[in-house]
Structures are given as C-alpha cells and as structure tokens.
Amino acid sequence: MKNTEYWNNEGAGKTFTHPVCLRWIAGVDRQKPVLDLGCGYGRLTPVLLNAGFSDIFSYDPSAVLIDRALGENPGAHYVNDPALLMKKSFGLIFCFAVFTSCPSEKEQEELAELIDSLSHEGTCLYISDYETGDNPNYQKRYEQKQLGIFGCFSSGNAIFRHHRPGHFSRLLPQWKIMNEKIMESQTMNGNNIVIHQYLLCKGNKIFDTD
C-alpha cells in the first residue's frame, strides 16, 4: 500500500502470485460486501466473481494499478481513495502482500486501524504475507534492518518487510486465527519464496473453514 513511487512505476507491471484457498471462505455470506485491500491490478476480482461474490470493493493507492485493474479485471468497485470506503462494513477482507509493503510500525498500525474500522463482529480477514521464520535464505536481507526493524530490507527504490512469527496476532488482538498454512510460491521477480497465509475472524463468531 505504501512505497507509492515503486507501485506507480516499476511495480505497476509486476505479476502477483498468492493463491486463494476457496475452501477457507466457503462459509462467508455471498450477499455481504467484500474488500480487496491493496488490490493491485485486481487479479482477485475474477476469482471472487467466480466464487459467487458480487459486491466487491477493491482499493489501491496506486492510480496506475487501478487503471490496469479497470482494463484487465472489470467487475469490482475500484477506488484509490480510502475515504470512499468509509461508513462501509465488509464481511470479508483480503490483505494479500499488503503488510509487506507497509514496512514501518506506523504504517502497519494505520493499516490495522483501517481494517478494524471497515469490519464488524464476524468479519473474516484473509492475510497472505511473509514471515522471517519461513525464509532462512533471506537472512542477509533481514539483517539489513531497514527502519531499525529485523526483516525489513530494501529492494530497488522500495522497502519491504517480512514479519516475525506471531506478528499478526500482536498487531490485530481483536481477531482470532481460524486457519493457517505456509506454501511455496514465487516473488514478483520470479524467485522462489515461502508465503504464510492466515484466515482470521473478528470477535467470537466462528464457522467451519475445513
């Protein structure tokens, strides 16, 4: 969501690879609005439409990526101003490779606050991101400690962050982890990497995701 210059230039042409586990979200009410937060070029839109979701909102601060989304993946309400999301409450929020692009503590806290403001009891949050324990081959990069944070490193003119285990539980204390998995994938540059996915639920409302 941050690294604005990168996402309006070099990053705007990248291909994103994180997969969606449809089984995890099978119990989500299809009538409730869905939010793809940090949607990029909207690659999740056709996945969600095919899964039966029709009221899809997709936000990204990069105007270049939103233009790409409108051309390549129509069918969602695309916005690049978070004010247009206010006063809405979503039944399902996707946050795919977004925290990694919000490296500072302040940016992470602001993102967590935005998620809380757009959700309600029973909302599901699907996070797909990176953890330091899953990628030992990134150790030298983690030791850069950009912004004074282990796991925070520079790549080109952008700064990205991989997170220590337990980070999301600490950052999002109102949310309960319902499911978790790790899997092999590729970076935007085609390099091998391990991604970490969580499905969380806000409050005490739990449903079967298996």
Coordinates of C-alpha atoms in Angstrom, one line a residue:
M1 CA 0.0 0.0 0.0
K2 CA 2.9 2.3 0.6
N3 CA 6.1 2.5 -1.5
T4 CA 4.0 4.8 -3.7
E5 CA 6.7 5.6 -6.2
Y6 CA 7.5 2.0 -6.7
W7 CA 3.9 0.9 -7.3
N8 CA 3.2 3.8 -9.7
N9 CA 6.3 2.8 -11.8
E10 CA 8.3 -0.4 -11.7
G11 CA 5.8 -2.3 -9.5
A12 CA 2.8 -1.4 -11.7
G13 CA 3.8 -4.0 -14.3
K14 CA 4.5 -6.9 -11.9
T15 CA 2.6 -10.2 -11.7
F16 CA 1.2 -11.2 -8.3
T17 CA 1.1 -14.9 -7.4
H18 CA -0.5 -15.5 -3.9
P19 CA -3.3 -18.1 -4.3
V20 CA -6.7 -18.0 -2.6
C21 CA -8.0 -21.1 -0.7
L22 CA -11.6 -21.0 -1.6
R23 CA -12.4 -23.7 1.0
W24 CA -11.5 -21.2 3.7
I25 CA -14.1 -18.7 2.6
A26 CA -16.8 -21.1 1.7
G27 CA -18.9 -20.2 4.7
V28 CA -18.9 -16.4 4.1
D29 CA -22.2 -14.9 3.2
R30 CA -22.1 -14.0 -0.5
Q31 CA -24.6 -11.2 0.0
K32 CA -22.2 -9.2 2.1
P33 CA -19.7 -6.8 0.5
V34 CA -16.1 -8.0 0.1
L35 CA -13.0 -5.8 0.2
D36 CA -9.7 -6.5 -1.6
L37 CA -7.4 -4.1 0.3
G38 CA -4.3 -3.3 -1.7
C39 CA -5.8 -4.9 -4.7
G40 CA -3.1 -4.1 -7.2
Y41 CA -4.4 -4.8 -10.7
G42 CA -7.5 -6.6 -9.4
R43 CA -6.4 -10.2 -10.0
L44 CA -8.7 -11.4 -7.2
T45 CA -11.8 -9.9 -8.8
P46 CA -12.5 -12.8 -11.3
V47 CA -11.7 -15.3 -8.6
L48 CA -14.3 -13.7 -6.3
L49 CA -16.8 -13.3 -9.0
N50 CA -16.5 -17.0 -9.9
A51 CA -16.9 -17.9 -6.3
G52 CA -20.3 -16.2 -6.1
F53 CA -19.4 -12.8 -4.6
S54 CA -21.0 -9.9 -6.4
D55 CA -20.5 -6.8 -4.2
I56 CA -16.7 -6.4 -4.5
F57 CA -14.8 -3.3 -3.5
S58 CA -11.1 -3.0 -4.4
Y59 CA -8.8 -0.4 -3.1
D60 CA -5.2 0.5 -4.0
P61 CA -3.4 3.8 -3.6
S62 CA -1.6 3.5 -6.9
A63 CA -3.6 5.2 -9.7
V64 CA -1.6 3.3 -12.3
L65 CA -2.5 -0.1 -10.8
I66 CA -6.2 0.9 -10.6
D67 CA -6.2 1.9 -14.3
R68 CA -4.7 -1.5 -15.0
A69 CA -7.3 -3.2 -12.9
L70 CA -10.2 -1.5 -14.7
G71 CA -8.8 -2.7 -18.1
E72 CA -7.8 -6.2 -17.1
N73 CA -10.2 -7.3 -14.4
P74 CA -13.6 -5.4 -14.5
G75 CA -16.4 -6.3 -12.2
A76 CA -15.3 -4.6 -8.9
H77 CA -15.8 -1.1 -7.5
Y78 CA -12.2 0.1 -7.9
V79 CA -11.1 3.1 -5.8
N80 CA -7.7 4.7 -4.9
D81 CA -9.1 6.9 -2.1
P82 CA -9.7 5.2 1.2
A83 CA -12.3 7.8 2.1
L84 CA -14.6 6.2 -0.4
L85 CA -14.7 3.1 1.8
M86 CA -15.7 4.8 5.0
K87 CA -19.0 4.0 6.5
K88 CA -18.9 0.6 4.9
S89 CA -18.6 -2.7 6.8
F90 CA -17.3 -5.8 5.0
G91 CA -18.0 -9.4 5.6
L92 CA -14.6 -10.5 4.1
I93 CA -11.4 -8.5 3.7
F94 CA -8.4 -9.7 1.7
C95 CA -5.0 -8.4 2.6
F96 CA -2.6 -10.1 0.1
A97 CA 1.0 -9.0 0.3
V98 CA 0.0 -5.6 1.7
F99 CA 1.6 -5.6 5.2
T100 CA 5.0 -6.4 3.5
S101 CA 4.7 -3.1 1.6
C102 CA 3.8 -1.1 4.7
P103 CA 7.1 -1.6 6.5
S104 CA 7.2 1.0 9.3
E105 CA 5.5 0.4 12.6
K106 CA 3.3 3.5 12.0
E107 CA 2.2 2.2 8.6
Q108 CA 1.4 -1.2 10.0
E109 CA -0.7 0.3 12.8
E110 CA -2.5 2.5 10.4
L111 CA -3.4 -0.4 8.2
A112 CA -4.6 -2.4 11.2
E113 CA -6.7 0.5 12.3
L114 CA -8.2 0.8 8.8
I115 CA -9.1 -2.9 8.8
D116 CA -10.8 -2.6 12.2
S117 CA -12.8 0.5 11.0
L118 CA -14.1 -1.4 8.0
S119 CA -15.1 -4.6 9.8
H120 CA -17.6 -5.9 12.3
E121 CA -18.1 -8.9 14.6
G122 CA -17.8 -11.9 12.5
T123 CA -15.9 -10.3 9.6
C124 CA -13.2 -12.6 8.1
L125 CA -9.8 -11.3 7.3
Y126 CA -7.6 -13.3 4.9
I127 CA -3.9 -12.3 5.1
S128 CA -1.3 -13.6 2.8
D129 CA 2.2 -12.3 3.5
Y130 CA 5.7 -13.3 4.5
E131 CA 7.4 -14.4 7.8
T132 CA 11.0 -14.4 8.7
G133 CA 10.9 -18.0 10.1
D134 CA 9.8 -19.4 6.7
N135 CA 12.6 -18.0 4.5
P136 CA 16.1 -18.6 6.0
N137 CA 17.6 -17.8 2.6
Y138 CA 16.5 -14.2 3.1
Q139 CA 18.6 -13.9 6.4
K140 CA 21.1 -11.5 4.9
R141 CA 18.4 -9.2 3.7
Y142 CA 16.7 -9.4 7.1
E143 CA 19.9 -8.3 8.7
Q144 CA 19.7 -5.0 6.8
K145 CA 17.3 -3.9 9.5
Q146 CA 15.9 -1.1 7.4
L147 CA 13.9 1.4 9.6
G148 CA 15.6 -0.4 12.5
I149 CA 13.4 -3.5 12.1
F150 CA 14.7 -7.0 11.7
G151 CA 13.2 -8.5 8.5
C152 CA 12.9 -5.1 6.8
F153 CA 15.0 -4.7 3.7
S154 CA 15.4 -2.6 0.5
S155 CA 14.7 -3.8 -3.0
G156 CA 15.3 -1.3 -5.7
N157 CA 13.8 2.0 -4.6
A158 CA 11.3 0.3 -2.2
I159 CA 11.4 -1.1 1.3
F160 CA 9.7 -4.4 2.2
R161 CA 9.1 -6.2 5.4
H162 CA 8.9 -9.9 6.4
H163 CA 7.4 -10.4 9.8
R164 CA 8.4 -12.3 12.9
P165 CA 6.2 -15.2 13.9
G166 CA 3.2 -14.1 15.9
H167 CA 3.3 -10.6 14.5
F168 CA -0.2 -10.5 13.2
S169 CA -1.7 -11.8 16.5
R170 CA 0.0 -9.0 18.3
L171 CA -1.0 -6.4 15.7
L172 CA -4.6 -7.5 15.5
P173 CA -5.6 -8.5 19.0
Q174 CA -9.4 -8.4 18.3
W175 CA -9.0 -11.1 15.7
K176 CA -8.8 -14.8 16.2
I177 CA -6.9 -17.1 13.9
M178 CA -9.2 -19.7 12.3
N179 CA -6.8 -21.3 9.8
E180 CA -3.1 -21.0 8.9
K181 CA -0.8 -22.5 6.3
I182 CA 2.5 -22.0 4.6
M183 CA 3.3 -22.7 0.9
E184 CA 5.9 -22.4 -1.7
S185 CA 5.4 -19.6 -4.2
Q186 CA 7.3 -17.1 -6.3
T187 CA 8.1 -13.4 -5.8
M188 CA 7.1 -10.7 -8.3
N189 CA 10.5 -11.2 -9.9
G190 CA 10.1 -14.9 -10.3
N191 CA 12.3 -16.0 -7.3
N192 CA 11.3 -18.9 -5.0
I193 CA 9.8 -17.9 -1.7
V194 CA 7.6 -19.2 1.0
I195 CA 4.4 -17.4 1.8
H196 CA 2.3 -17.5 5.0
Q197 CA -1.5 -17.3 5.0
Y198 CA -3.9 -16.7 7.8
L199 CA -7.7 -16.6 8.0
L200 CA -8.8 -14.6 11.0
C201 CA -12.3 -13.8 12.4
K202 CA -13.2 -10.6 14.3
G203 CA -14.6 -11.4 17.7
N204 CA -16.1 -14.7 18.8
K205 CA -18.2 -15.7 15.8
I206 CA -16.6 -18.8 14.3
F207 CA -17.6 -21.0 11.4
D208 CA -16.2 -24.1 9.9
T209 CA -13.5 -23.5 7.3
D210 CA -12.3 -27.0 6.6

